[in-house]
Amino acid sequence: MCGICGAYNFLTGKPVESELITEMTRTLIHRGPDGEGSYIKDSVGLGHCRLSVIDLSEAGKQPMSNEDGTIWITYNGEIYNYSELRRTLLQKGHVFRSYSDTETIIHLYEEFGVDCLGYLEGMFAFGLWDAKRRRLFLARDRIGIKPLCYYQDRSGIYFASELKAFLRIPSFSKTIDYHALYYYMLSLTVPTSSCIFKDVKKLEPGCFLVVEGGSVKKHKYWEISDIDNSLQSEEQIIGGLKDHLCRVVRSHLISDVPTGALLSGGLDSSSIVALAARNKSDRLETFSVTFKDVPAVDESGYAGMIAQRYNTIHNEYHVRYDFVDSLNRIIWHCDEPFAISSAFALFYIFRSATKKVKVILSGDGADELFAGYIRHNKRLLNPLSFVGRGSFKRFLQVYMSLCRGATKHLFLNNEAIKWIRRLINIFSPDDACYFDKVCYTSPYYLPAIFNAEFYNENLLTAHEEALSYFSEHYAAWQNSDDLNRRLFTDVKTTLVDEMLAKLDKISMAFGVEARVPFLDHRLVEFALGIPGRLKYGEMGEKQILRKAMEDYLPREILYRKKHGFNVPLGDWFAKDMVSFVNEYLSDSRIKGEGIFNPLFIESIVNRQLSGAGDYSTIIFEVLVWEMWYEKFMDSSI
């Protein structure tokens, strides 16, 4: 895993300055602490910081070229079938100078051009320069495990693993996209469809960009195939699922450096550990966090049970209250406002794990494939979604208008908001109802949270745009299975925007490569073809995965209630965060910025600290925004 960046002045032909590529690369050095390199030739420049995982020799350095130096690549990721591809390419006469997966992509491109992407199995983001064609080729993996963003100015185009690299570009303007802020306040993260900075775009999963002949063109090279497994028996599906899981875990263990696995004690991570331990020649290192001071969120007993069963070298790290320092670092590494509190748990794990391993397997993705969230329960889905979209849109506009004139007391009543959500969802279109269940913060809070003048000037159409992003994916699933429609939407939205963004940014903050076996694209297609009735049934969520793992996991793990990778935010606020919260959410600060409603913010903070209600999620997301603003907007970076 690595950090990549580059520039191509295709509009002006001006030479790329070596100092710029060096500065952009060094901004990403945490992603690749094992070395850095660059390739600069006239109007193109590529930068790379290396995390050595496959072929640790000097031959694996990047940027890397073909034999005659006409093709150069800067690449971040892991290609799990590179050995098979290498053998095929050798038979076709290609000459290799290393044993890295990077060089495999170069020769695959020589053989197939941009169609090389169809042969790659793994996670990746790369920039490839084809000097003969004067073509810059940018690509991202099918699911969106690895990030890639880009920015255009009057000279050309720039790309990077993280948007903070663009802050080194003289022409870059830090103009905020307030609709992205609105979406963040709903979901605690910024979606793939936008960026907190207006001029930056994220390359979507399964897409590539070609910059050639004075133009920039985006193409989609992959979409999830609608595989119908409904004609198979449940036993056949379980057998197929086992085969897929064993295959992908074996492939994800390929490495020339020490490899471990996250272990929370839940079904997903325990499944990965069980299969990895059985396929690894030496003992597997496992890692988990404990919250001994808050038993309600502590899962260390279950993690220990699996570690003992599979004789892993188990490492436990107790989470302490160094909240302020950790949050500052998390905000810096996440690039955009990101208020998913489980990032803390990952932060502590990877900070400690980096001393022992360079590669870690994670159980991310199983919830989205096998229905692991309470919102997937069909009893909670909308049975009365008979209102037309036009009527719902007009109703929502009227409601939001009334909200802006309502007293703050309504919005300070969590029970009132809960009943408002339930009532509105009864009459909402199905996609709008599901979107509301996905949101961490109710959209019916937001008119009260924001400053009224700011809301009227910047956010009147923000909710419609946010719902449109979600609904576009919801409508794309043509299968009649409603549960799989929701899971497909999760894979396209929350999985990429939240889970994978968090995993990449936090793991790479410490130079550790995180791998996600559940998100092998063939397993994803197989899983989304399993009938929904086999996923959420009498056994609760992820029923089919539980049955597939019966030979590997004890009943205490298989049938325990889903816990979630949570941290005790409310306890932290009550114990150590009073002065810190009051500093960042002070009346003068909120008024001066002019984005949020200072009376509302003051009220929820006071109620949280007095124990009158739990507003920790809203307080935390506003706190993260204020800290992000100070770090990225007010400073000179």
XYZ file of C-alpha atoms in Angstrom:
637
model
C 0.000 0.000 0.000
C 1.269 3.427 -0.832
C 0.559 7.091 -1.444
C 0.357 8.305 -5.031
C 0.082 11.681 -6.733
C 0.770 13.336 -10.044
C 0.184 16.204 -12.447
C -0.285 16.570 -16.195
C -0.313 20.042 -17.764
C -2.198 18.860 -20.830
C -3.839 22.242 -21.476
C -0.702 24.390 -21.521
C 2.135 21.930 -22.056
C 4.119 23.707 -19.332
C 6.774 21.617 -17.561
C 5.707 20.197 -14.205
C 7.822 21.587 -11.383
C 9.739 18.916 -9.492
C 9.285 20.838 -6.227
C 5.506 20.543 -6.526
C 5.604 16.754 -6.994
C 8.022 16.458 -4.073
C 5.770 18.518 -1.788
C 2.639 16.595 -2.798
C 4.420 13.283 -2.236
C 5.754 14.243 1.178
C 2.265 15.254 2.274
C 1.384 11.562 1.831
C 4.520 10.097 3.413
C 2.535 8.441 6.237
C 0.995 6.153 3.605
C 4.398 4.906 2.481
C 7.193 5.334 5.017
C 9.577 2.911 3.243
C 10.709 5.313 0.532
C 9.674 7.950 -1.967
C 10.286 8.546 -5.641
C 9.209 10.614 -8.610
C 9.168 10.676 -12.390
C 9.096 14.070 -14.097
C 9.281 14.571 -17.839
C 8.175 17.823 -19.428
C 4.437 18.325 -18.788
C 3.896 15.208 -16.659
C 4.990 14.294 -13.150
C 4.308 11.264 -10.951
C 5.022 10.933 -7.228
C 5.067 7.898 -4.970
C 5.721 7.019 -1.329
C 6.206 3.318 -0.770
C 4.922 0.799 1.739
C 6.812 -2.380 0.839
C 4.597 -5.488 0.966
C 5.387 -7.532 -2.172
C 8.989 -7.698 -3.488
C 10.818 -5.672 -0.857
C 13.876 -5.182 -3.084
C 14.908 -2.003 -4.888
C 13.364 -3.498 -8.038
C 9.926 -2.810 -6.541
C 10.464 0.952 -6.257
C 8.012 3.356 -7.867
C 7.247 5.152 -10.054
C 8.055 2.120 -12.208
C 8.478 1.877 -15.975
C 8.464 -0.708 -18.726
C 11.703 -1.726 -20.465
C 12.005 1.269 -22.796
C 10.650 3.897 -20.391
C 7.570 4.731 -22.464
C 5.101 3.671 -19.767
C 5.329 4.795 -16.135
C 3.057 4.005 -13.212
C 2.474 5.151 -9.640
C 0.263 2.605 -7.940
C -1.413 1.973 -4.585
C -2.992 -1.370 -3.769
C -2.680 -5.123 -3.986
C -3.401 -7.405 -6.949
C -4.121 -10.854 -5.532
C -3.960 -12.727 -8.851
C -0.724 -11.095 -10.000
C 1.197 -14.400 -9.996
C -1.213 -15.985 -12.492
C -1.207 -12.835 -14.632
C 2.583 -12.746 -14.543
C 2.824 -16.336 -15.820
C 0.450 -15.543 -18.694
C 2.380 -12.407 -19.641
C 5.720 -14.248 -19.544
C 4.294 -16.782 -21.991
C 3.385 -13.875 -24.277
C 7.014 -12.693 -24.259
C 6.936 -9.888 -21.693
C 10.150 -9.357 -19.735
C 9.937 -8.702 -15.977
C 12.589 -7.014 -13.856
C 10.861 -7.516 -10.488
C 8.441 -9.798 -8.671
C 6.044 -6.991 -7.756
C 2.375 -6.771 -8.666
C 3.068 -3.225 -9.890
C 5.033 -4.425 -12.897
C 2.242 -6.847 -13.763
C -0.111 -3.891 -14.334
C 2.409 -2.232 -16.678
C 2.736 -5.290 -18.911
C -0.982 -5.982 -18.746
C -1.569 -2.437 -20.027
C 0.951 -3.011 -22.829
C -1.025 -6.087 -23.837
C -4.619 -4.891 -23.413
C -4.609 -1.105 -22.971
C -7.320 0.250 -20.656
C -9.074 -3.133 -20.858
C -6.358 -4.430 -18.516
C -8.645 -3.458 -15.627
C -10.923 -6.405 -16.339
C -8.103 -8.831 -15.486
C -7.182 -7.347 -12.105
C -8.472 -8.932 -8.897
C -7.800 -6.827 -5.852
C -7.822 -3.286 -4.532
C -6.064 -0.521 -6.395
C -5.772 3.079 -7.475
C -3.133 4.162 -9.940
C -1.950 6.775 -12.384
C -0.273 5.474 -15.549
C 1.540 7.640 -18.089
C 1.703 6.396 -21.681
C 4.332 8.602 -23.352
C 3.717 7.348 -26.899
C 0.021 8.216 -26.758
C 0.506 11.253 -24.501
C -2.157 9.663 -22.305
C -2.687 9.795 -18.546
C -4.742 6.824 -17.353
C -6.260 6.960 -13.836
C -8.180 4.011 -12.380
C -9.846 2.854 -9.176
C -10.827 -0.656 -8.072
C -14.318 -2.062 -8.532
C -15.626 -1.638 -4.981
C -13.772 1.548 -3.983
C -11.412 0.086 -1.387
C -8.594 2.422 -2.416
C -9.224 6.169 -2.835
C -8.338 8.436 -5.747
C -9.279 12.092 -6.154
C -8.441 14.671 -8.803
C -8.469 18.410 -9.390
C -8.342 20.482 -12.578
C -7.112 24.027 -13.153
C -6.281 26.078 -16.242
C -3.014 24.212 -16.767
C -4.177 20.633 -16.444
C -5.091 17.907 -13.995
C -3.710 16.692 -10.656
C -4.454 13.454 -8.802
C -3.663 12.012 -5.377
C -4.575 9.377 -2.799
C -5.640 12.133 -0.402
C -6.937 15.620 -1.100
C -4.495 17.236 1.348
C -1.858 16.850 -1.378
C -3.763 19.459 -3.425
C -3.170 22.058 -0.729
C 0.392 22.292 -2.099
C -0.848 23.440 -5.525
C -0.609 27.261 -5.883
C -3.849 27.518 -7.884
C -5.914 25.451 -5.446
C -8.870 27.279 -3.887
C -10.271 26.084 -0.555
C -13.890 26.806 -1.457
C -16.358 24.777 0.607
C -19.205 22.859 -0.994
C -22.016 23.523 1.485
C -24.176 20.746 0.063
C -21.354 18.361 1.008
C -21.482 19.855 4.513
C -25.232 19.189 4.639
C -24.690 15.549 3.648
C -21.983 15.278 6.303
C -24.435 16.500 8.931
C -26.820 13.729 7.854
C -24.388 10.836 7.550
C -21.245 11.980 9.443
C -19.193 11.684 6.252
C -18.960 13.283 2.792
C -20.214 11.106 -0.095
C -18.221 9.880 -3.081
C -20.378 12.051 -5.335
C -18.916 15.243 -3.874
C -16.033 16.659 -1.865
C -15.881 19.204 0.923
C -13.818 21.363 -1.468
C -15.887 22.320 -4.515
C -13.175 21.875 -7.132
C -12.101 18.363 -6.103
C -13.714 15.221 -7.494
C -13.436 11.624 -6.345
C -13.080 8.933 -8.979
C -15.986 6.564 -8.408
C -15.458 2.827 -7.806
C -15.265 0.767 -10.985
C -14.326 3.804 -13.082
C -11.293 5.100 -14.940
C -10.281 8.463 -16.359
C -8.396 9.059 -19.605
C -6.663 12.393 -20.200
C -5.693 12.497 -23.851
C -5.895 14.835 -26.829
C -6.830 17.862 -24.752
C -9.833 16.234 -23.062
C -10.714 14.386 -19.863
C -13.125 11.471 -20.230
C -14.514 9.240 -17.505
C -15.570 5.654 -18.203
C -17.188 2.901 -16.158
C -15.508 -0.478 -16.597
C -17.446 -2.576 -14.063
C -20.820 -2.876 -12.405
C -22.142 -5.504 -10.022
C -23.699 -8.288 -12.068
C -27.167 -9.433 -11.099
C -26.408 -13.079 -10.309
C -29.549 -15.010 -9.401
C -28.851 -17.792 -6.891
C -32.535 -18.292 -6.067
C -32.775 -21.531 -8.073
C -30.113 -23.168 -5.905
C -30.957 -24.918 -2.662
C -29.889 -23.365 0.629
C -27.298 -26.128 1.040
C -25.810 -25.344 -2.377
C -25.652 -21.638 -1.566
C -23.938 -22.325 1.771
C -21.418 -24.565 0.001
C -20.731 -21.910 -2.620
C -20.337 -19.240 0.045
C -17.834 -21.389 1.951
C -15.810 -21.942 -1.224
C -15.705 -18.218 -1.961
C -14.709 -17.322 1.605
C -11.897 -19.884 1.746
C -10.595 -18.751 -1.654
C -10.535 -15.034 -0.886
C -8.994 -15.372 2.576
C -6.180 -17.534 1.142
C -5.494 -14.973 -1.582
C -5.513 -12.089 0.907
C -2.761 -13.731 2.971
C -0.199 -13.318 0.160
C 2.548 -11.068 1.518
C 6.294 -10.755 1.983
C 5.820 -9.037 5.365
C 4.120 -9.975 8.688
C 0.315 -10.240 8.425
C -2.392 -10.046 11.094
C -6.142 -9.563 11.480
C -8.568 -7.346 13.364
C -10.601 -9.279 15.929
C -13.533 -7.626 17.680
C -15.218 -10.867 18.724
C -18.135 -10.327 16.335
C -19.208 -12.688 13.567
C -17.428 -10.897 10.710
C -13.935 -10.502 12.146
C -14.131 -13.921 13.831
C -14.949 -15.524 10.464
C -11.900 -13.929 8.843
C -9.638 -14.944 11.739
C -10.933 -18.534 11.713
C -10.253 -18.977 7.996
C -6.951 -17.085 8.046
C -5.578 -19.079 10.989
C -6.381 -22.335 9.182
C -4.588 -21.187 6.025
C -1.505 -19.574 7.545
C 1.676 -21.584 8.068
C 2.665 -19.660 11.210
C 0.581 -18.243 14.069
C -1.703 -15.369 13.165
C -1.372 -12.048 15.000
C -4.777 -10.668 16.049
C -5.609 -7.206 17.359
C -8.488 -5.758 19.349
C -9.319 -2.847 21.648
C -10.868 -3.018 25.091
C -13.036 -0.596 27.041
C -12.573 -1.975 30.548
C -14.007 1.204 32.064
C -17.224 0.881 30.023
C -18.368 -2.775 30.103
C -21.401 -2.057 27.909
C -19.187 -1.616 24.824
C -16.360 -3.989 25.761
C -16.117 -7.161 23.629
C -12.703 -8.361 24.737
C -14.089 -11.588 26.221
C -15.470 -12.725 22.867
C -12.290 -11.732 21.034
C -10.268 -13.726 23.566
C -12.480 -16.760 22.990
C -11.665 -16.820 19.258
C -7.987 -16.057 19.850
C -7.738 -19.037 22.197
C -9.649 -21.351 19.858
C -7.298 -20.610 16.954
C -4.124 -20.143 18.999
C -3.456 -16.656 17.668
C -0.912 -14.239 19.081
C -3.535 -11.921 20.500
C -2.862 -8.247 21.198
C -5.304 -6.182 23.257
C -5.079 -2.421 23.594
C -7.018 -0.538 26.214
C -8.567 2.684 24.947
C -7.685 5.599 27.194
C -8.970 9.144 27.281
C -6.325 10.848 25.124
C -9.316 12.102 23.160
C -8.022 15.500 22.077
C -4.692 14.401 20.613
C -6.247 11.389 18.890
C -9.120 13.407 17.419
C -6.741 16.020 16.038
C -4.772 13.335 14.231
C -7.878 11.526 12.982
C -9.262 14.754 11.512
C -5.982 15.464 9.732
C -5.754 11.997 8.228
C -9.418 11.788 7.194
C -9.044 14.869 4.931
C -12.738 15.764 5.068
C -15.048 16.147 8.072
C -15.598 12.600 9.365
C -17.517 11.952 12.583
C -17.869 8.157 12.673
C -16.723 7.599 16.248
C -15.548 4.018 15.614
C -12.550 5.656 13.910
C -11.155 6.007 17.448
C -11.108 2.250 17.982
C -9.353 1.716 14.644
C -6.921 4.520 15.442
C -5.798 2.846 18.669
C -5.525 -0.577 17.014
C -3.440 0.540 14.044
C -1.262 2.815 16.155
C -0.220 -0.243 18.151
C -0.358 -2.860 15.382
C 2.145 -1.005 13.197
C 4.879 -2.141 15.600
C 4.170 -5.790 14.744
C 2.673 -6.141 11.252
C 2.418 -4.318 7.941
C -0.737 -6.049 6.677
C -4.045 -6.523 8.521
C -7.191 -8.352 7.392
C -10.537 -6.793 8.284
C -14.122 -8.077 8.338
C -15.561 -4.932 6.742
C -18.221 -5.462 4.091
C -20.085 -8.425 5.577
C -22.865 -6.266 7.048
C -23.566 -4.731 3.645
C -23.565 -8.081 1.820
C -25.435 -10.273 4.297
C -27.826 -7.795 6.000
C -26.100 -7.025 9.278
C -27.886 -3.842 10.358
C -31.191 -3.388 12.148
C -32.410 -1.275 9.220
C -32.355 -4.447 7.098
C -35.144 -6.007 9.165
C -38.116 -6.235 6.800
C -40.496 -5.424 9.657
C -38.972 -1.950 9.798
C -39.289 -1.320 6.081
C -42.031 0.961 4.850
C -45.310 -0.923 4.240
C -47.311 2.132 3.112
C -45.052 3.894 0.619
C -47.900 4.929 -1.653
C -47.273 8.672 -1.857
C -45.974 9.816 -5.244
C -42.521 11.391 -5.467
C -43.906 14.786 -6.485
C -46.296 14.874 -3.520
C -43.546 13.779 -1.141
C -41.191 16.457 -2.473
C -43.803 19.196 -1.952
C -44.577 17.861 1.520
C -40.884 17.870 2.460
C -40.480 21.469 1.287
C -43.443 22.571 3.411
C -42.145 20.606 6.401
C -38.652 22.105 6.182
C -40.175 25.575 5.946
C -42.242 24.965 9.084
C -39.166 23.618 10.865
C -37.276 26.840 10.333
C -40.025 28.714 12.129
C -40.563 26.202 14.932
C -39.337 26.699 18.463
C -36.132 25.014 19.513
C -37.980 23.072 22.215
C -39.496 20.659 19.697
C -36.056 19.725 18.398
C -34.626 19.248 21.859
C -37.112 16.445 22.427
C -35.588 13.234 21.070
C -38.874 11.369 21.452
C -40.703 14.034 19.425
C -38.158 13.755 16.618
C -38.404 9.957 16.712
C -42.179 10.089 16.250
C -41.916 12.722 13.513
C -39.545 10.419 11.621
C -41.872 7.444 12.033
C -44.918 9.402 10.900
C -43.229 10.871 7.831
C -41.698 7.519 6.856
C -45.131 5.883 6.758
C -45.985 8.078 3.780
C -42.518 8.338 2.212
C -41.415 6.692 -1.043
C -39.414 3.555 -0.323
C -36.010 5.056 -1.166
C -36.645 8.158 0.976
C -37.741 5.966 3.874
C -34.592 3.835 3.640
C -32.385 6.922 3.274
C -33.794 8.236 6.543
C -32.912 4.947 8.262
C -29.355 5.151 6.921
C -28.811 8.709 8.193
C -27.195 9.059 11.611
C -28.794 12.470 12.141
C -32.435 12.970 11.303
C -32.925 15.359 8.370
C -35.746 16.832 10.428
C -33.184 18.166 12.903
C -31.116 20.046 10.355
C -33.262 23.157 9.810
C -32.906 23.824 13.539
C -29.171 23.052 13.675
C -28.186 25.498 10.934
C -28.280 29.279 11.128
C -31.527 30.302 9.373
C -29.911 32.856 7.057
C -27.131 30.446 6.094
C -29.679 27.686 5.461
C -31.829 29.890 3.211
C -28.847 31.089 1.187
C -27.033 27.778 0.749
C -29.091 24.707 1.621
C -32.638 24.990 0.281
C -32.027 22.234 -2.305
C -29.379 20.313 -0.345
C -31.688 17.589 0.935
C -33.112 16.951 -2.509
C -29.557 16.546 -3.850
C -28.554 14.230 -0.992
C -31.596 12.030 -1.536
C -30.962 12.031 -5.295
C -27.441 10.599 -4.801
C -28.885 7.820 -2.684
C -31.953 7.198 -4.865
C -29.881 6.920 -8.041
C -28.250 3.766 -6.698
C -31.478 2.522 -5.141
C -33.198 2.660 -8.532
C -30.278 1.014 -10.358
C -30.931 -2.403 -8.791
C -33.353 -4.181 -11.111
C -33.783 -7.388 -9.118
C -37.174 -7.739 -7.436
C -35.578 -8.730 -4.114
C -36.177 -5.642 -1.939
C -33.619 -6.542 0.725
C -30.862 -6.984 -1.859
C -31.861 -3.626 -3.358
C -31.067 -2.065 0.006
C -27.819 -4.002 0.322
C -26.762 -2.992 -3.198
C -27.439 0.631 -2.236
C -25.369 0.186 0.929
C -22.443 -1.193 -1.096
C -22.612 1.802 -3.427
C -22.999 4.465 -0.734
C -22.357 3.904 2.970
C -19.782 1.144 2.467
C -17.569 3.354 0.292
C -18.305 6.696 1.935
C -18.025 5.508 5.521
C -16.491 2.072 6.129
C -13.842 1.963 3.406
C -12.916 5.638 3.735
C -12.378 5.130 7.461
C -10.397 1.913 7.053
C -8.083 3.332 4.398
C -7.379 6.656 6.084
C -6.824 5.279 9.594
C -4.745 2.256 8.574
C -2.580 4.324 6.232
C -2.052 6.940 8.941
C 0.293 4.358 10.463
C 1.628 2.789 7.269
C -0.406 -0.426 7.587
C -2.140 -2.100 4.645
C -5.736 -3.078 5.473
C -7.279 -5.824 3.343
C -10.979 -6.699 3.100
C -11.592 -10.309 1.966
C -15.396 -9.962 2.019
C -15.116 -7.379 -0.784
C -13.560 -9.591 -3.425
C -15.721 -8.619 -6.410
C -16.739 -12.189 -7.245
C -17.827 -12.779 -3.650
C -19.770 -9.489 -3.730
C -21.686 -10.602 -6.824
C -22.356 -14.047 -5.372
C -23.564 -12.586 -2.066
C -25.931 -10.072 -3.670
C -27.465 -12.946 -5.622
C -28.430 -14.825 -2.451
C -32.172 -14.396 -1.777
C -32.893 -11.882 0.958
C -35.049 -14.380 2.881
C -31.879 -16.409 3.578
C -30.016 -13.391 4.953
C -32.426 -11.902 7.473
C -34.583 -14.676 8.907
C -35.512 -16.461 12.102
C -31.896 -16.361 13.295
C -31.817 -12.602 12.780
C -29.272 -10.733 10.693
C -26.643 -12.443 8.492
C -28.392 -15.802 8.805
C -26.705 -17.369 5.762
C -23.224 -16.322 6.926
C -23.871 -17.787 10.378
C -24.840 -21.107 8.812
C -21.778 -21.080 6.548
C -19.499 -20.586 9.562
C -21.070 -23.220 11.843
C -18.081 -25.554 11.410
C -15.613 -22.819 12.345
C -17.071 -20.735 15.176
C -18.557 -21.517 18.614
C -22.251 -20.880 19.225
C -21.434 -18.004 21.583
C -20.046 -16.103 18.582
C -22.415 -17.399 15.912
C -25.617 -16.438 17.685
C -24.695 -13.439 19.796
C -26.458 -10.156 19.186
C -24.694 -7.718 16.875
C -22.680 -5.256 18.916
C -21.057 -2.788 16.547
C -17.579 -1.288 16.752
C -18.581 1.532 19.087
C -16.833 3.900 21.456
C -18.468 5.481 24.537
C -18.788 9.046 23.262
C -21.348 10.051 25.879
C -19.073 8.906 28.711
C -16.114 10.735 27.211
C -18.067 13.975 26.949
C -19.190 13.669 30.567
C -15.736 12.884 31.983
C -12.988 14.699 30.147
C -14.434 16.791 27.370
C -16.351 19.624 29.037
C -13.779 22.403 28.626
C -12.746 21.151 25.186
C -16.331 21.088 23.869
C -17.101 24.472 25.387
C -14.028 25.958 23.712
C -14.846 24.760 20.200
C -18.613 25.192 20.457
C -18.581 28.535 22.247
C -21.287 31.056 21.436
C -18.800 33.559 19.994
C -17.168 30.968 17.760
C -20.459 29.608 16.382
C -21.851 33.118 15.804
C -18.656 34.277 14.117
C -18.700 31.417 11.631
C -22.384 31.933 10.837
C -23.141 28.334 9.827
C -24.868 26.839 12.867
C -27.614 28.086 15.175
C -25.770 29.105 18.383
C -28.881 28.827 20.593
C -29.522 25.265 19.468
C -25.873 24.235 19.903
C -25.733 25.765 23.382
C -28.959 24.001 24.369
C -27.914 20.504 23.295
C -24.478 20.858 24.911
C -26.060 21.912 28.208
C -28.601 19.098 28.071
C -25.897 16.537 27.256
C -23.680 17.634 30.133
C -26.606 17.749 32.576
C -27.790 14.268 31.590
C -31.116 15.533 30.199
C -30.672 13.645 26.917
C -28.167 12.025 24.588
C -27.066 14.447 21.891
C -23.520 13.088 21.635
C -23.712 12.314 17.894
C -24.827 15.835 16.928
C -22.366 17.471 19.313
C -19.547 15.311 18.004
C -20.229 16.069 14.332
C -20.353 19.824 14.986
C -17.183 19.548 17.087
C -15.403 17.657 14.287
C -16.522 20.275 11.771
C -15.154 23.121 13.906
C -11.832 21.342 14.405
C -11.621 20.469 10.704
C -12.361 24.086 9.764
C -9.603 25.333 12.045
C -7.106 22.796 10.702
C -7.864 23.022 6.972
C -9.364 26.486 6.484
C -7.883 28.762 9.131
C -4.318 27.430 9.026
C -1.723 28.054 6.325
C -1.379 24.421 5.200
